[in-house]
Amino acid sequence: MAGGFGTGKTTLVGAVSEIPPLTTEEVLTRVSEGVDDTGGIESKTTTTVALDFGRRTITNELVLYLFGTPGQDRFWFMWDELSLGATGAVVLVDPRRLDSSFPAIDYFEVRGIPFVVAVNLFHGQRKHTLDEVREALQLEDSSVPLLECDARDAPSCRSALIVLVEHAMARLPVVPEPAK
């Protein structure tokens, strides 16, 4: 799970994980004032300082290990380690602050890691249509799935993971069957 500061990544991991999630939430301090942009999310009091971790079993053969990235740019150095060997990523977008999503989208586009974009419906609010979001985010690949998601709602989060797995599997190379 990736995205900008305050997009709901920790909430999403907690909602969809079948185990109690590991979080590294810490209280925002005065030191972060002027560093972390809390515009539009003034009520935010904590932040992820390392990663979030959860697990979701899809089938007996397919288990997803969920890693939530920290959103602030000062922690982006961790993204390379967290994405190593990743099946794909959910880029969680705050529709009130679309510009905070550009770095995450760019990160996965440049590395060729399959990703989906999930617009977090904070309190059911829909500020933009999905077509408007796609255009605003300038998604280079029109096949990148774009969907709405409520990071607090487990079924909504599971749906986003299913779309991600299907998208990642569709991008796998076709391996010919061995000759008989």
XYZ file of N, CA, C and O in Angstrom:
720
model
N 0.856 -1.151 0.000
C 0.000 0.000 0.000
C 0.907 1.219 0.000
O 1.791 1.340 0.840
N 0.677 2.079 -0.952
C 1.503 3.269 -1.058
C 0.593 4.467 -1.321
O -0.570 4.318 -1.656
N 1.157 5.626 -1.168
C 0.405 6.849 -1.411
C 0.990 7.965 -0.586
O 1.954 7.779 0.163
N 0.379 9.111 -0.708
C 0.864 10.277 0.006
C 0.568 10.227 1.494
O -0.098 9.315 1.999
N 1.059 11.221 2.173
C 0.875 11.391 3.610
C -0.616 11.535 3.912
O -1.311 12.352 3.315
N -1.124 10.672 4.804
C -2.497 10.805 5.259
C -3.565 10.301 4.311
O -4.720 10.696 4.426
N -3.211 9.403 3.389
C -4.217 8.917 2.440
C -5.044 7.759 2.984
O -6.054 7.403 2.391
N -4.613 7.138 4.097
C -5.383 6.050 4.690
C -4.747 4.679 4.567
O -5.410 3.659 4.740
N -3.457 4.630 4.294
C -2.768 3.345 4.081
C -2.802 2.463 5.329
O -3.096 1.269 5.237
N -2.522 3.038 6.496
C -2.548 2.270 7.740
C -3.954 1.739 8.000
O -4.129 0.584 8.402
N -4.937 2.567 7.763
C -6.335 2.166 7.952
C -6.693 1.018 7.023
O -7.322 0.036 7.436
N -6.255 1.090 5.764
C -6.534 0.037 4.787
C -5.901 -1.280 5.212
O -6.561 -2.318 5.199
N -4.645 -1.257 5.600
C -3.977 -2.492 6.035
C -4.721 -3.087 7.222
O -4.978 -4.291 7.275
N -5.110 -2.255 8.171
C -5.827 -2.740 9.341
C -7.195 -3.308 9.000
O -7.635 -4.288 9.598
N -7.862 -2.722 8.023
C -9.203 -3.172 7.655
C -9.187 -4.511 6.936
O -10.088 -5.328 7.119
N -8.159 -4.771 6.151
C -8.160 -5.960 5.300
C -7.315 -7.106 5.857
O -7.491 -8.253 5.464
N -6.434 -6.834 6.799
C -5.550 -7.869 7.329
C -6.327 -8.875 8.167
O -7.179 -8.507 8.976
N -5.983 -10.150 7.976
C -6.624 -11.208 8.769
C -5.917 -11.423 10.104
O -6.394 -12.178 10.948
N -4.792 -10.784 10.287
C -4.065 -10.830 11.555
C -4.047 -9.412 12.124
O -4.214 -8.446 11.377
N -3.836 -9.274 13.421
C -3.682 -7.908 13.939
C -2.480 -7.263 13.249
O -1.383 -7.824 13.256
N -2.692 -6.127 12.620
C -1.590 -5.529 11.860
C -0.496 -4.967 12.759
O -0.759 -4.522 13.868
N 0.715 -5.039 12.243
C 1.840 -4.366 12.880
C 1.853 -2.952 12.317
O 1.817 -2.775 11.090
N 1.851 -1.975 13.172
C 1.932 -0.591 12.704
C 3.069 0.110 13.421
O 3.486 -0.311 14.504
N 3.552 1.152 12.812
C 4.599 1.963 13.427
C 4.109 3.405 13.503
O 4.798 4.331 13.113
N 2.906 3.557 14.006
C 2.301 4.881 14.142
C 2.919 5.617 15.326
O 3.057 5.059 16.411
N 3.259 6.844 15.087
C 3.768 7.709 16.145
C 3.014 9.036 16.091
O 2.518 9.439 15.043
N 2.968 9.702 17.215
C 2.271 10.972 17.316
C 3.042 12.032 16.541
O 4.279 12.105 16.624
N 2.299 12.830 15.773
C 2.920 13.973 15.098
C 3.390 14.956 16.167
O 2.677 15.221 17.134
N 4.582 15.474 15.993
C 5.137 16.396 16.978
C 5.356 17.761 16.352
O 5.228 17.938 15.138
N 5.749 18.690 17.169
C 6.045 20.046 16.667
C 7.199 20.031 15.664
O 7.287 20.895 14.810
N 8.078 19.037 15.781
C 9.210 18.938 14.860
C 8.714 18.777 13.421
O 9.334 19.261 12.481
N 7.566 18.107 13.254
C 7.051 17.873 11.900
C 6.292 19.068 11.349
O 5.960 19.094 10.163
N 5.999 20.073 12.173
C 5.309 21.259 11.688
C 6.158 21.939 10.624
O 7.352 22.146 10.805
N 5.550 22.256 9.528
C 6.270 22.876 8.424
C 6.981 21.867 7.540
O 7.460 22.200 6.472
N 7.083 20.610 8.004
C 7.708 19.541 7.221
C 6.625 18.668 6.602
O 6.642 18.393 5.414
N 5.676 18.233 7.424
C 4.561 17.417 6.952
C 3.400 18.335 6.608
O 2.941 19.114 7.454
N 2.932 18.248 5.377
C 1.825 19.076 4.919
C 0.510 18.475 5.396
O 0.054 17.467 4.861
N -0.073 19.076 6.401
C -1.344 18.579 6.937
C -2.533 19.351 6.372
O -3.641 19.225 6.885
N -2.304 20.098 5.300
C -3.400 20.816 4.654
C -4.479 19.848 4.203
O -4.211 18.900 3.490
N -5.698 20.079 4.652
C -6.806 19.205 4.307
C -6.969 18.037 5.259
O -7.975 17.345 5.209
N -5.973 17.803 6.097
C -6.051 16.696 7.071
C -5.592 17.199 8.440
O -4.845 16.537 9.153
N -6.078 18.371 8.808
C -5.650 19.029 10.039
C -5.906 18.190 11.289
O -5.216 18.348 12.295
N -6.875 17.278 11.244
C -7.189 16.475 12.421
C -6.266 15.262 12.581
O -6.340 14.548 13.575
N -5.355 15.047 11.623
C -4.428 13.910 11.691
C -3.467 14.112 12.856
O -2.836 15.156 12.985
N -3.342 13.099 13.721
C -2.494 13.230 14.905
C -1.339 12.242 14.933
O -0.436 12.380 15.741
N -1.377 11.211 14.064
C -0.303 10.215 14.039
C 0.182 10.015 12.615
O -0.479 10.402 11.657
N 1.333 9.367 12.512
C 1.897 9.078 11.197
C 2.730 7.802 11.251
O 3.259 7.436 12.299
N 2.821 7.118 10.120
C 3.645 5.916 10.012
C 5.104 6.340 9.851
O 5.426 7.125 8.968
N 5.963 5.778 10.691
C 7.373 6.159 10.630
C 8.268 5.061 10.071
O 9.461 5.279 9.869
N 7.724 3.906 9.807
C 8.510 2.841 9.172
C 7.627 2.101 8.171
O 7.758 2.295 6.976
N 6.730 1.247 8.649
C 5.858 0.500 7.751
C 4.691 -0.056 8.537
O 4.694 -0.076 9.756
N 3.698 -0.488 7.802
C 2.602 -1.267 8.369
C 2.718 -2.653 7.754
O 3.206 -2.801 6.635
N 2.267 -3.671 8.486
C 2.330 -5.027 7.967
C 1.061 -5.773 8.329
O 0.583 -5.714 9.461
N 0.529 -6.478 7.343
C -0.623 -7.339 7.561
C -0.545 -8.520 6.617
O 0.399 -8.642 5.819
N -1.540 -9.388 6.686
C -1.561 -10.576 5.825
C -3.004 -10.843 5.418
O -3.923 -10.693 6.208
N -3.161 -11.290 4.179
C -4.486 -11.673 3.687
C -4.353 -12.934 2.851
O -3.638 -12.954 1.848
N -5.035 -13.998 3.268
C -5.026 -15.242 2.521
C -6.112 -15.177 1.455
O -7.274 -14.924 1.765
N -5.710 -15.410 0.218
C -6.657 -15.427 -0.898
C -7.112 -16.869 -1.135
O -8.297 -17.148 -1.196
N -6.158 -17.759 -1.283
C -6.415 -19.199 -1.399
C -5.316 -19.902 -0.609
O -4.374 -19.258 -0.134
N -5.400 -21.229 -0.512
C -4.336 -21.965 0.179
C -2.985 -21.740 -0.478
O -1.945 -21.820 0.173
N -2.990 -21.486 -1.778
C -1.739 -21.293 -2.514
C -1.323 -19.826 -2.633
O -0.212 -19.529 -3.060
N -2.226 -18.906 -2.310
C -1.939 -17.484 -2.514
C -2.210 -16.702 -1.237
O -3.356 -16.548 -0.804
N -1.121 -16.223 -0.635
C -1.200 -15.393 0.564
C -0.517 -14.067 0.241
O 0.611 -14.047 -0.255
N -1.207 -12.988 0.506
C -0.629 -11.667 0.280
C -0.072 -11.130 1.587
O -0.760 -11.135 2.613
N 1.167 -10.698 1.546
C 1.758 -9.999 2.677
C 1.644 -8.528 2.350
O 2.108 -8.072 1.295
N 1.009 -7.795 3.221
C 0.665 -6.403 2.971
C 1.645 -5.488 3.691
O 1.814 -5.583 4.906
N 2.259 -4.617 2.939
C 3.171 -3.636 3.502
C 2.631 -2.254 3.189
O 2.365 -1.948 2.025
N 2.459 -1.468 4.216
C 2.049 -0.082 4.027
C 3.263 0.810 4.135
O 4.011 0.746 5.113
N 3.476 1.623 3.124
C 4.633 2.511 3.104
C 4.342 3.789 3.878
O 3.188 4.207 3.972
N 5.369 4.425 4.407
C 5.161 5.757 4.982
C 4.943 6.753 3.839
O 5.489 6.591 2.746
N 4.135 7.762 4.076
C 3.780 8.696 3.009
C 4.687 9.901 2.852
O 4.750 10.482 1.781
N 5.398 10.285 3.907
C 6.226 11.488 3.813
C 7.481 11.225 2.984
O 8.086 10.163 3.083
N 7.878 12.221 2.233
C 9.032 12.030 1.352
C 10.320 11.732 2.102
O 11.205 11.071 1.582
N 10.441 12.134 3.338
C 11.673 11.844 4.089
C 11.823 10.354 4.394
O 12.892 9.900 4.775
N 10.749 9.574 4.224
C 10.798 8.129 4.454
C 10.801 7.318 3.162
O 10.771 6.092 3.193
N 10.826 7.971 2.009
C 10.737 7.251 0.741
C 11.915 6.311 0.492
O 11.814 5.396 -0.312
N 13.024 6.531 1.167
C 14.175 5.642 0.971
C 13.814 4.197 1.314
O 14.451 3.270 0.837
N 12.784 3.976 2.113
C 12.368 2.621 2.499
C 11.584 1.912 1.396
O 11.455 0.694 1.426
N 11.057 2.670 0.451
C 10.179 2.077 -0.551
C 10.870 0.999 -1.367
O 10.245 0.004 -1.728
N 12.142 1.180 -1.700
C 12.852 0.165 -2.494
C 12.877 -1.171 -1.765
O 12.678 -2.218 -2.378
N 13.119 -1.165 -0.474
C 13.145 -2.410 0.294
C 11.748 -3.009 0.404
O 11.579 -4.219 0.292
N 10.761 -2.175 0.637
C 9.394 -2.671 0.809
C 8.802 -3.218 -0.491
O 7.943 -4.089 -0.466
N 9.258 -2.720 -1.622
C 8.684 -3.163 -2.899
C 9.483 -4.286 -3.557
O 9.048 -4.835 -4.570
N 10.604 -4.655 -2.982
C 11.423 -5.729 -3.538
C 10.617 -7.027 -3.590
O 10.124 -7.505 -2.577
N 10.424 -7.579 -4.765
C 9.673 -8.815 -4.936
C 8.167 -8.653 -4.863
O 7.440 -9.638 -4.771
N 7.689 -7.418 -4.904
C 6.254 -7.164 -4.773
C 5.471 -7.706 -5.965
O 5.916 -7.601 -7.109
N 4.324 -8.294 -5.673
C 3.384 -8.700 -6.715
C 2.810 -7.465 -7.375
O 2.573 -7.439 -8.575
N 2.598 -6.452 -6.602
C 2.024 -5.212 -7.097
C 1.756 -4.274 -5.941
O 2.116 -4.557 -4.801
N 1.097 -3.168 -6.260
C 0.834 -2.158 -5.241
C -0.549 -1.556 -5.429
O -1.040 -1.438 -6.550
N -1.125 -1.188 -4.312
C -2.318 -0.357 -4.317
C -1.839 1.046 -3.977
O -1.252 1.257 -2.914
N -2.040 1.983 -4.899
C -1.741 3.377 -4.615
C -3.040 3.998 -4.129
O -4.004 4.111 -4.880
N -3.064 4.352 -2.850
C -4.254 4.924 -2.244
C -4.206 6.435 -2.407
O -3.209 7.076 -2.082
N -5.295 6.980 -2.927
C -5.367 8.387 -3.282
C -6.390 9.092 -2.392
O -7.497 8.585 -2.192
N -6.016 10.249 -1.885
C -6.939 11.113 -1.155
C -7.538 12.075 -2.183
O -6.819 12.889 -2.760
N -8.846 11.981 -2.449
C -9.430 12.816 -3.497
C -9.388 14.308 -3.170
O -9.543 15.136 -4.066
N -9.125 14.657 -1.917
C -9.014 16.075 -1.539
C -7.633 16.621 -1.848
O -7.435 17.835 -1.885
N -6.665 15.698 -2.052
C -5.272 16.106 -2.254
C -4.636 15.193 -3.300
O -3.714 14.447 -3.016
N -5.151 15.239 -4.527
C -4.680 14.336 -5.580
C -3.184 14.476 -5.837
O -2.516 13.491 -6.156
N -2.652 15.683 -5.693
C -1.238 15.904 -5.997
C -0.303 15.103 -5.101
O 0.834 14.817 -5.481
N -0.772 14.684 -3.935
C 0.097 13.887 -3.048
C 0.325 12.476 -3.583
O 1.158 11.743 -3.059
N -0.392 12.100 -4.645
C -0.292 10.749 -5.202
C 0.738 10.621 -6.324
O 1.125 9.509 -6.666
N 1.157 11.728 -6.894
C 2.078 11.666 -8.027
C 3.358 10.885 -7.742
O 3.764 10.059 -8.550
N 4.023 11.113 -6.601
C 5.273 10.366 -6.365
C 5.078 8.849 -6.343
O 5.907 8.109 -6.871
N 4.001 8.373 -5.732
C 3.773 6.919 -5.660
C 3.490 6.355 -7.052
O 4.030 5.308 -7.428
N 2.662 7.035 -7.816
C 2.357 6.564 -9.169
C 3.627 6.538 -10.010
O 3.912 5.553 -10.697
N 4.401 7.609 -9.941
C 5.658 7.669 -10.692
C 6.592 6.532 -10.289
O 7.238 5.906 -11.133
N 6.671 6.262 -8.990
C 7.555 5.221 -8.476
C 7.245 3.877 -9.141
O 8.142 3.200 -9.643
N 5.992 3.479 -9.157
C 5.629 2.163 -9.702
C 5.665 2.143 -11.221
O 6.027 1.122 -11.815
N 5.331 3.256 -11.866
C 5.436 3.315 -13.331
C 6.883 3.119 -13.775
O 7.160 2.316 -14.665
N 7.806 3.839 -13.158
C 9.220 3.780 -13.534
C 9.788 2.384 -13.332
O 10.568 1.889 -14.143
N 9.368 1.697 -12.277
C 9.909 0.373 -11.957
C 9.157 -0.769 -12.619
O 9.538 -1.922 -12.495
N 8.075 -0.464 -13.309
C 7.313 -1.501 -13.998
C 6.597 -2.448 -13.045
O 6.294 -3.582 -13.402
N 6.318 -1.991 -11.840
C 5.592 -2.813 -10.862
C 4.104 -2.597 -11.093
O 3.633 -1.453 -11.117
N 3.346 -3.677 -11.282
C 1.902 -3.510 -11.488
C 1.271 -2.794 -10.289
O 1.614 -3.064 -9.140
N 0.357 -1.873 -10.593
C -0.335 -1.176 -9.515
C -1.746 -0.812 -9.944
O -2.050 -0.774 -11.139
N -2.571 -0.616 -8.953
C -3.908 -0.085 -9.161
C -3.999 1.204 -8.359
O -3.252 1.396 -7.393
N -4.888 2.063 -8.754
C -5.118 3.302 -8.029
C -6.492 3.207 -7.386
O -7.489 2.985 -8.070
N -6.513 3.337 -6.059
C -7.763 3.274 -5.297
C -8.026 4.646 -4.687
O -7.216 5.152 -3.905
N -9.134 5.237 -5.067
C -9.520 6.543 -4.538
C -10.259 6.304 -3.225
O -11.331 5.701 -3.213
N -9.661 6.748 -2.130
C -10.234 6.530 -0.809
C -11.439 7.452 -0.616
O -11.312 8.674 -0.691
N -12.584 6.858 -0.401
C -13.809 7.629 -0.175
C -13.933 7.967 1.306
O -14.561 7.250 2.072
N -13.299 9.042 1.706
C -13.373 9.483 3.089
C -14.818 9.846 3.403
O -15.391 10.738 2.784
N -15.413 9.109 4.329
C -16.784 9.355 4.766
C -17.760 9.355 3.586
O -18.703 10.135 3.560
N -17.489 8.498 2.603
C -18.387 8.364 1.468
C -18.368 9.538 0.509
O -19.183 9.606 -0.405
N -17.438 10.460 0.703
C -17.374 11.641 -0.156
C -16.801 11.293 -1.512
O -15.780 10.628 -1.615
N -17.467 11.739 -2.545
C -16.940 11.619 -3.901
C -16.764 13.040 -4.412
O -17.731 13.727 -4.687
N -15.507 13.461 -4.507
C -15.218 14.823 -4.941
C -15.082 14.907 -6.463
O -15.390 15.928 -7.050
N -14.609 13.808 -7.069
C -14.381 13.786 -8.515
C -14.867 12.453 -9.068
O -14.855 11.446 -8.368
N -15.219 12.426 -10.352
C -15.531 11.158 -11.003
C -14.213 10.422 -11.237
O -13.134 11.032 -11.233
N -14.299 9.122 -11.478
C -13.080 8.358 -11.760
C -12.405 8.852 -13.032
O -11.170 8.885 -13.110
N -13.173 9.236 -14.035
C -12.566 9.779 -15.258
C -11.803 11.064 -14.965
O -10.709 11.282 -15.499
N -12.344 11.914 -14.108
C -11.650 13.153 -13.740
C -10.368 12.838 -12.972
O -9.335 13.485 -13.188
N -10.423 11.843 -12.106
C -9.228 11.449 -11.335
C -8.170 10.896 -12.284
O -6.994 11.255 -12.190
N -8.569 10.018 -13.212
C -7.610 9.450 -14.169
C -6.905 10.567 -14.943
O -5.691 10.552 -15.117
N -7.679 11.540 -15.388
C -7.096 12.650 -16.150
C -6.179 13.495 -15.266
O -5.068 13.847 -15.672
N -6.621 13.801 -14.056
C -5.815 14.638 -13.156
C -4.506 13.957 -12.778
O -3.482 14.621 -12.636
N -4.545 12.630 -12.605
C -3.339 11.900 -12.225
C -2.439 11.597 -13.416
O -1.327 11.108 -13.242
N -2.927 11.869 -14.617
C -2.157 11.645 -15.839
C -1.579 10.241 -15.891
O -0.395 10.052 -16.164
N -2.432 9.257 -15.625
C -1.971 7.869 -15.673
C -1.540 7.554 -17.102
O -2.351 7.602 -18.025
N -0.256 7.264 -17.280
C 0.299 7.015 -18.617
C -0.287 5.763 -19.249
O -0.491 5.699 -20.442
N -0.525 4.749 -18.451
C -1.026 3.477 -18.942
C -2.527 3.410 -18.687
O -2.969 3.309 -17.544
N -3.303 3.477 -19.750
C -4.767 3.490 -19.597
C -5.298 2.166 -19.057
O -6.456 2.084 -18.655
N -4.454 1.126 -19.020
C -4.910 -0.155 -18.486
C -4.750 -0.245 -16.966
O -5.157 -1.230 -16.361
N -4.173 0.778 -16.344
C -4.043 0.777 -14.882
C -5.446 0.886 -14.291
O -6.161 1.854 -14.537
N -5.850 -0.119 -13.502
C -7.185 -0.059 -12.908
C -7.314 1.112 -11.929
O -6.408 1.403 -11.152
N -8.454 1.765 -12.003
C -8.776 2.883 -11.127
C -10.127 2.568 -10.500
O -11.095 2.281 -11.208
N -10.183 2.574 -9.177
C -11.409 2.201 -8.495
C -11.595 3.030 -7.244
O -10.665 3.693 -6.791
N -12.804 3.004 -6.719
C -13.080 3.659 -5.454
C -12.950 2.628 -4.344
O -13.202 1.440 -4.553
N -12.541 3.097 -3.173
C -12.309 2.204 -2.040
C -12.528 3.001 -0.765
O -12.179 4.177 -0.704
N -13.110 2.371 0.227
C -13.200 2.978 1.552
C -12.217 2.215 2.433
O -12.430 1.045 2.735
N -11.137 2.873 2.823
C -10.061 2.210 3.560
C -10.511 1.673 4.912
O -9.815 0.868 5.512
N -11.682 2.057 5.388
C -12.193 1.565 6.671
C -13.047 0.321 6.510
O -13.401 -0.324 7.486
N -13.389 -0.010 5.272
C -14.358 -1.064 4.987
C -13.660 -2.294 4.417
O -13.126 -2.260 3.306
N -13.663 -3.400 5.181
C -12.947 -4.619 4.778
C -13.382 -5.126 3.403
O -12.525 -5.427 2.565
N -14.687 -5.254 3.102
C -15.062 -5.739 1.761
C -14.553 -4.832 0.639
O -14.103 -5.315 -0.404
N -14.581 -3.535 0.852
C -14.080 -2.601 -0.152
C -12.575 -2.798 -0.362
O -12.083 -2.812 -1.495
N -11.840 -2.981 0.730
C -10.390 -3.196 0.646
C -10.070 -4.531 -0.020
O -9.137 -4.614 -0.825
N -10.830 -5.570 0.295
C -10.626 -6.876 -0.350
C -10.854 -6.763 -1.850
O -10.099 -7.333 -2.648
N -11.859 -6.010 -2.241
C -12.122 -5.814 -3.678
C -10.932 -5.159 -4.366
O -10.551 -5.543 -5.475
N -10.330 -4.177 -3.704
C -9.147 -3.517 -4.279
C -8.001 -4.505 -4.433
O -7.290 -4.506 -5.451
N -7.813 -5.387 -3.441
C -6.747 -6.393 -3.531
C -7.021 -7.389 -4.655
O -6.099 -7.797 -5.365
N -8.275 -7.770 -4.830
C -8.627 -8.697 -5.912
C -8.316 -8.062 -7.260
O -7.722 -8.702 -8.143
N -8.680 -6.804 -7.432
C -8.380 -6.099 -8.688
C -6.871 -6.051 -8.905
O -6.383 -6.273 -10.019
N -6.115 -5.793 -7.843
C -4.653 -5.754 -7.959
C -4.096 -7.100 -8.389
O -3.281 -7.183 -9.319
N -4.513 -8.182 -7.741
C -4.001 -9.513 -8.082
C -4.363 -9.866 -9.516
O -3.517 -10.370 -10.276
N -5.587 -9.598 -9.931
C -5.995 -9.888 -11.313
C -5.168 -9.077 -12.307
O -4.734 -9.585 -13.337
N -4.924 -7.806 -11.982
C -4.120 -6.945 -12.856
C -2.678 -7.454 -12.945
O -2.104 -7.532 -14.035
N -2.106 -7.822 -11.810
C -0.726 -8.322 -11.801
C -0.625 -9.642 -12.564
O 0.320 -9.848 -13.339
N -1.597 -10.528 -12.368
C -1.567 -11.827 -13.057
C -1.733 -11.657 -14.570
O -1.106 -12.391 -15.340
N -2.519 -10.697 -14.982
C -2.715 -10.448 -16.415
C -1.429 -9.956 -17.081
O -1.260 -10.107 -18.283
N -0.529 -9.414 -16.304
C 0.736 -8.905 -16.844
C 1.848 -9.937 -16.842
O 2.938 -9.678 -17.352
N 1.588 -11.101 -16.260
C 2.610 -12.145 -16.258
C 2.865 -12.633 -17.672
O 1.933 -12.735 -18.477
N 4.112 -12.944 -17.981
C 4.379 -13.466 -19.330
C 3.737 -14.848 -19.510
O 3.643 -15.627 -18.568
N 3.315 -15.094 -20.717
C 2.741 -16.399 -21.039
C 3.892 -17.386 -21.221
O 4.803 -17.145 -22.005
N 3.849 -18.467 -20.462
C 4.890 -19.484 -20.543
C 4.317 -20.655 -21.338
O 3.307 -21.233 -20.952
N 4.948 -20.979 -22.450
C 4.422 -22.088 -23.242
C 4.543 -23.408 -22.480
O 5.457 -23.615 -21.699
N 3.577 -24.275 -22.732
C 3.629 -25.591 -22.107
C 4.737 -26.395 -22.751
O 5.019 -26.276 -23.952
N 5.404 -27.263 -21.971
C 6.477 -28.088 -22.529
C 5.929 -29.027 -23.612
O 4.802 -29.492 -23.528
N 6.750 -29.263 -24.607
C 6.356 -30.187 -25.681
C 6.245 -31.590 -25.125
O 7.005 -31.999 -24.248
N 5.293 -32.330 -25.670
C 5.088 -33.716 -25.184
C 5.779 -34.701 -26.058
O 6.000 -34.620 -27.174
